[in-house]
Amino acid sequence: DIQMTQSPSSLSASVGDRVTITCRASQGISNFLAWYQQKPGKVPKLLIYAASTLQSGVPSRFSGSGSGTDFTLTISSLQPEDVASYYCQKYNSAPFTFGPGTKVDIK
Amino acid sequence: QVQLVESGGGVVQPGRSLRLSCAASGFTFSTYAMHWVRQAPGKGLEWVAIISYDGSSEYYTESVKGRFTISRDNSKNTLYLQMNSLRAEDTAVYYCARARAPFDFCLDSWGQGTLVTVSS
């Protein structure tokens, strides 16, 4: 099965900073990569699908890129409401594995 | 609007069974594949199972194969997860979620989750 890794596992940044999270698949998955945001105590929310397509209603400061095995999620200007854990997920075929997550805090 | 409401969680002894339900509304349930995802306390997300829109195909994560069964009743707009031979490591919040589109299996709508605690 394809394994998903993320880095870093956690980060702390200032409001307004540009934040980048990396996700890597152990084998190529084309662009079948989604990103989810889970705020503390809340349900996960789809942010990006097809590696770079913003889900409806998601602020434009979020963006995704990549294809094959290497992907990134970027927050162009970190806001206090972005404090959350972020997960990538492969969905080209089962098992639809999630990455281990990246916890984002405000410095 | 899409609504997914899980039920059936609770405290159960190791080795026993539990059936979770997920009532769907606000969309044409019979045209979407559906997932179960779980999250152990303080841990990350773990994909558990998927069922096709018509129930003809199912896939599972390795750790639940042979113990869990995903099913659906399209006449009742309800998704199920039958969990047998439960273990302590199955303790988690279980979410049902909708696949975004036919042949697009990312998860675009999630329920609030139901907590399953496996403990003696």
Short mmCIF file of C-alpha atoms in Angstrom, two decimals:
data_model
loop_
_atom_site.label_atom_id
_atom_site.label_comp_id
_atom_site.label_asym_id
_atom_site.label_seq_id
_atom_site.Cartn_x
_atom_site.Cartn_y
_atom_site.Cartn_z
CA ASP A 1 0.00 0.00 0.00
CA ILE A 2 1.03 3.60 -0.60
CA GLN A 3 2.24 5.45 2.48
CA MET A 4 1.67 9.15 3.08
CA THR A 5 4.06 11.35 5.04
CA GLN A 6 3.81 15.01 6.03
CA SER A 7 6.30 17.57 7.22
CA PRO A 8 6.63 19.24 9.54
CA SER A 9 4.55 17.49 12.17
CA SER A 10 3.93 20.85 13.81
CA LEU A 11 4.78 24.49 13.27
CA SER A 12 4.33 27.81 14.95
CA ALA A 13 4.14 30.98 12.86
CA SER A 14 3.15 34.60 13.23
CA VAL A 15 -0.04 36.15 11.89
CA GLY A 16 0.58 37.18 8.31
CA ASP A 17 3.34 34.65 7.71
CA ARG A 18 3.44 32.39 4.69
CA VAL A 19 3.12 28.76 5.79
CA THR A 20 3.96 25.69 3.72
CA ILE A 21 3.16 22.08 4.55
CA THR A 22 4.58 19.20 2.53
CA CYS A 23 2.95 15.84 1.80
CA ARG A 24 4.72 12.96 0.12
CA ALA A 25 3.33 9.72 -1.29
CA SER A 26 5.52 6.61 -1.40
CA GLN A 27 4.35 6.00 -5.00
CA GLY A 28 2.88 8.26 -7.66
CA ILE A 29 -0.77 9.17 -7.24
CA SER A 30 -1.10 11.64 -10.11
CA ASN A 31 -3.16 14.53 -8.68
CA PHE A 32 -5.50 12.43 -6.51
CA LEU A 33 -4.54 14.35 -3.38
CA ALA A 34 -6.83 16.20 -0.98
CA TRP A 35 -6.13 18.48 1.97
CA TYR A 36 -8.35 18.73 5.05
CA GLN A 37 -8.42 21.17 7.93
CA GLN A 38 -9.53 20.11 11.40
CA LYS A 39 -9.89 22.85 13.99
CA PRO A 40 -9.69 21.84 17.65
CA GLY A 41 -12.80 19.92 18.69
CA LYS A 42 -14.34 20.21 15.24
CA VAL A 43 -15.12 17.99 12.27
CA PRO A 44 -12.59 17.80 9.41
CA LYS A 45 -13.29 20.05 6.44
CA LEU A 46 -12.23 19.59 2.82
CA LEU A 47 -9.96 22.44 1.72
CA ILE A 48 -8.42 21.32 -1.56
CA TYR A 49 -8.97 18.42 -3.94
CA ALA A 50 -7.25 17.30 -7.11
CA ALA A 51 -4.05 18.64 -5.52
CA SER A 52 -4.80 22.27 -6.37
CA THR A 53 -8.56 22.88 -6.67
CA LEU A 54 -10.01 25.00 -3.89
CA GLN A 55 -13.23 23.65 -2.40
CA SER A 56 -16.12 26.09 -2.58
CA GLY A 57 -16.11 28.59 0.26
CA VAL A 58 -12.47 28.12 1.23
CA PRO A 59 -10.51 31.39 1.52
CA SER A 60 -8.15 32.12 -1.35
CA ARG A 61 -5.15 32.36 1.00
CA PHE A 62 -5.11 28.56 0.85
CA SER A 63 -3.53 26.95 -2.18
CA GLY A 64 -2.22 23.54 -3.17
CA SER A 65 0.28 22.28 -5.69
CA GLY A 66 2.07 19.17 -6.79
CA SER A 67 1.62 15.98 -8.73
CA GLY A 68 2.96 12.46 -8.61
CA THR A 69 4.57 12.03 -5.20
CA ASP A 70 5.21 15.52 -3.83
CA PHE A 71 2.57 18.01 -2.80
CA THR A 72 2.34 21.25 -0.84
CA LEU A 73 -0.35 23.18 0.99
CA THR A 74 0.37 26.88 1.34
CA ILE A 75 -1.33 29.47 3.51
CA SER A 76 -0.26 32.77 2.00
CA SER A 77 -0.99 34.89 5.08
CA LEU A 78 -1.67 32.96 8.28
CA GLN A 79 -4.73 34.09 10.22
CA PRO A 80 -5.73 33.28 13.82
CA GLU A 81 -8.65 31.20 12.57
CA ASP A 82 -6.23 28.93 10.68
CA VAL A 83 -5.06 27.30 13.92
CA ALA A 84 -5.81 23.67 13.16
CA SER A 85 -4.39 20.33 12.13
CA TYR A 86 -4.00 19.76 8.42
CA TYR A 87 -4.13 16.34 6.77
CA CYS A 88 -3.38 15.21 3.27
CA GLN A 89 -5.12 12.16 1.79
CA LYS A 90 -4.59 10.06 -1.32
CA TYR A 91 -7.77 9.06 -3.10
CA ASN A 92 -6.71 7.45 -6.36
CA SER A 93 -7.59 3.99 -5.06
CA ALA A 94 -8.25 2.14 -1.80
CA PRO A 95 -6.92 2.30 0.83
CA PHE A 96 -7.57 6.06 0.94
CA THR A 97 -4.76 6.77 3.38
CA PHE A 98 -4.39 10.01 5.30
CA GLY A 99 -1.09 11.59 6.18
CA PRO A 100 -0.20 11.85 9.89
CA GLY A 101 -1.14 15.52 10.07
CA THR A 102 0.52 18.87 10.67
CA LYS A 103 -0.50 20.98 13.64
CA VAL A 104 -0.38 24.74 12.99
CA ASP A 105 -0.26 27.24 15.87
CA ILE A 106 0.16 30.99 16.16
CA LYS A 107 3.46 32.20 17.60
CA GLN B 1 -27.86 21.26 2.61
CA VAL B 2 -25.99 18.01 3.08
CA GLN B 3 -26.53 16.48 6.50
CA LEU B 4 -24.96 13.33 7.89
CA VAL B 5 -25.90 12.17 11.37
CA GLU B 6 -24.12 9.23 12.98
CA SER B 7 -25.55 7.15 15.80
CA GLY B 8 -24.92 3.87 17.58
CA GLY B 9 -21.70 4.63 19.42
CA GLY B 10 -21.13 3.75 23.04
CA VAL B 11 -19.09 1.69 25.45
CA VAL B 12 -18.62 -1.97 24.52
CA GLN B 13 -16.48 -4.77 25.92
CA PRO B 14 -13.62 -6.24 23.90
CA GLY B 15 -14.79 -9.00 21.59
CA ARG B 16 -18.34 -7.70 21.39
CA SER B 17 -20.15 -6.10 18.45
CA LEU B 18 -21.64 -2.72 17.64
CA ARG B 19 -23.47 -1.30 14.63
CA LEU B 20 -23.12 2.33 13.65
CA SER B 21 -25.64 4.14 11.48
CA CYS B 22 -25.37 7.32 9.44
CA ALA B 23 -28.58 9.01 8.32
CA ALA B 24 -28.13 11.13 5.20
CA SER B 25 -30.26 13.98 3.93
CA GLY B 26 -30.07 16.97 1.64
CA PHE B 27 -28.68 15.09 -1.36
CA THR B 28 -29.44 12.07 -3.54
CA PHE B 29 -27.84 9.45 -1.29
CA SER B 30 -28.11 6.63 -3.82
CA THR B 31 -25.73 8.34 -6.27
CA TYR B 32 -22.75 8.85 -3.93
CA ALA B 33 -20.11 6.51 -2.57
CA MET B 34 -19.76 6.78 1.20
CA HIS B 35 -16.86 6.41 3.64
CA TRP B 36 -16.24 5.70 7.29
CA VAL B 37 -13.25 7.43 8.89
CA ARG B 38 -12.15 7.19 12.52
CA GLN B 39 -10.02 9.21 14.90
CA ALA B 40 -8.63 7.76 18.09
CA PRO B 41 -8.45 10.18 21.04
CA GLY B 42 -5.70 12.72 20.42
CA LYS B 43 -4.63 11.02 17.18
CA GLY B 44 -4.92 11.64 13.46
CA LEU B 45 -7.51 10.59 10.92
CA GLU B 46 -7.68 6.95 9.80
CA TRP B 47 -9.68 5.92 6.76
CA VAL B 48 -11.73 2.79 7.55
CA ALA B 49 -13.97 1.76 4.66
CA ILE B 50 -15.80 2.82 1.50
CA ILE B 51 -18.91 1.52 -0.23
CA SER B 52 -19.95 2.27 -3.78
CA TYR B 53 -23.12 4.20 -4.55
CA ASP B 54 -25.09 1.00 -5.18
CA GLY B 55 -23.45 -1.18 -2.53
CA SER B 56 -21.81 -3.46 -5.07
CA SER B 57 -18.22 -2.72 -4.00
CA GLU B 58 -16.55 -2.33 -0.61
CA TYR B 59 -12.99 -1.73 0.50
CA TYR B 60 -11.45 -1.71 3.97
CA THR B 61 -8.30 -0.72 5.75
CA GLU B 62 -6.23 -3.78 6.61
CA SER B 63 -6.74 -3.60 10.37
CA VAL B 64 -10.53 -4.05 10.13
CA LYS B 65 -10.78 -6.57 7.29
CA GLY B 66 -12.83 -9.57 8.33
CA ARG B 67 -14.17 -7.77 11.42
CA PHE B 68 -16.03 -4.72 10.05
CA THR B 69 -18.67 -4.61 7.33
CA ILE B 70 -19.85 -1.47 5.58
CA SER B 71 -23.32 -1.51 4.05
CA ARG B 72 -26.07 0.84 2.95
CA ASP B 73 -29.82 0.96 2.49
CA ASN B 74 -30.56 3.44 -0.27
CA SER B 75 -34.30 3.18 0.39
CA LYS B 76 -33.65 4.53 3.90
CA ASN B 77 -30.80 6.92 2.99
CA THR B 78 -28.69 5.23 5.64
CA LEU B 79 -25.11 4.00 5.83
CA TYR B 80 -24.01 1.35 8.31
CA LEU B 81 -20.84 -0.01 9.86
CA GLN B 82 -21.13 -3.40 11.54
CA MET B 83 -18.18 -3.82 13.89
CA ASN B 84 -17.46 -7.29 15.27
CA SER B 85 -14.68 -8.66 17.49
CA LEU B 86 -13.97 -5.16 18.77
CA ARG B 87 -10.57 -4.38 20.23
CA ALA B 88 -9.29 -1.63 22.49
CA GLU B 89 -7.51 -0.09 19.51
CA ASP B 90 -10.86 0.41 17.77
CA THR B 91 -11.69 3.10 20.34
CA ALA B 92 -12.27 6.28 18.33
CA VAL B 93 -14.72 8.83 17.04
CA TYR B 94 -16.24 7.36 13.89
CA TYR B 95 -17.25 9.73 11.12
CA CYS B 96 -19.29 8.99 8.05
CA ALA B 97 -18.45 11.09 5.02
CA ARG B 98 -19.61 11.52 1.46
CA ALA B 99 -17.40 11.08 -1.59
CA ARG B 100 -17.34 14.33 -3.51
CA ALA B 101 -18.60 12.99 -6.84
CA PRO B 102 -18.97 9.79 -8.86
CA PHE B 103 -15.44 8.37 -9.26
CA ASP B 104 -14.03 11.21 -7.10
CA PHE B 105 -13.45 9.71 -3.70
CA CYS B 106 -12.26 12.65 -1.64
CA LEU B 107 -14.54 13.43 1.29
CA ASP B 108 -16.52 16.63 0.90
CA SER B 109 -19.11 16.34 3.68
CA TRP B 110 -18.68 14.86 7.14
CA GLY B 111 -20.98 13.97 9.99
CA GLN B 112 -20.37 15.07 13.56
CA GLY B 113 -19.08 11.67 14.56
CA THR B 114 -20.03 9.06 17.15
CA LEU B 115 -17.69 7.86 19.88
CA VAL B 116 -16.96 4.17 20.27
CA THR B 117 -15.15 3.10 23.42
CA VAL B 118 -13.95 -0.48 23.69
CA SER B 119 -13.19 -1.26 27.30
CA SER B 120 -13.82 -3.91 29.90
#
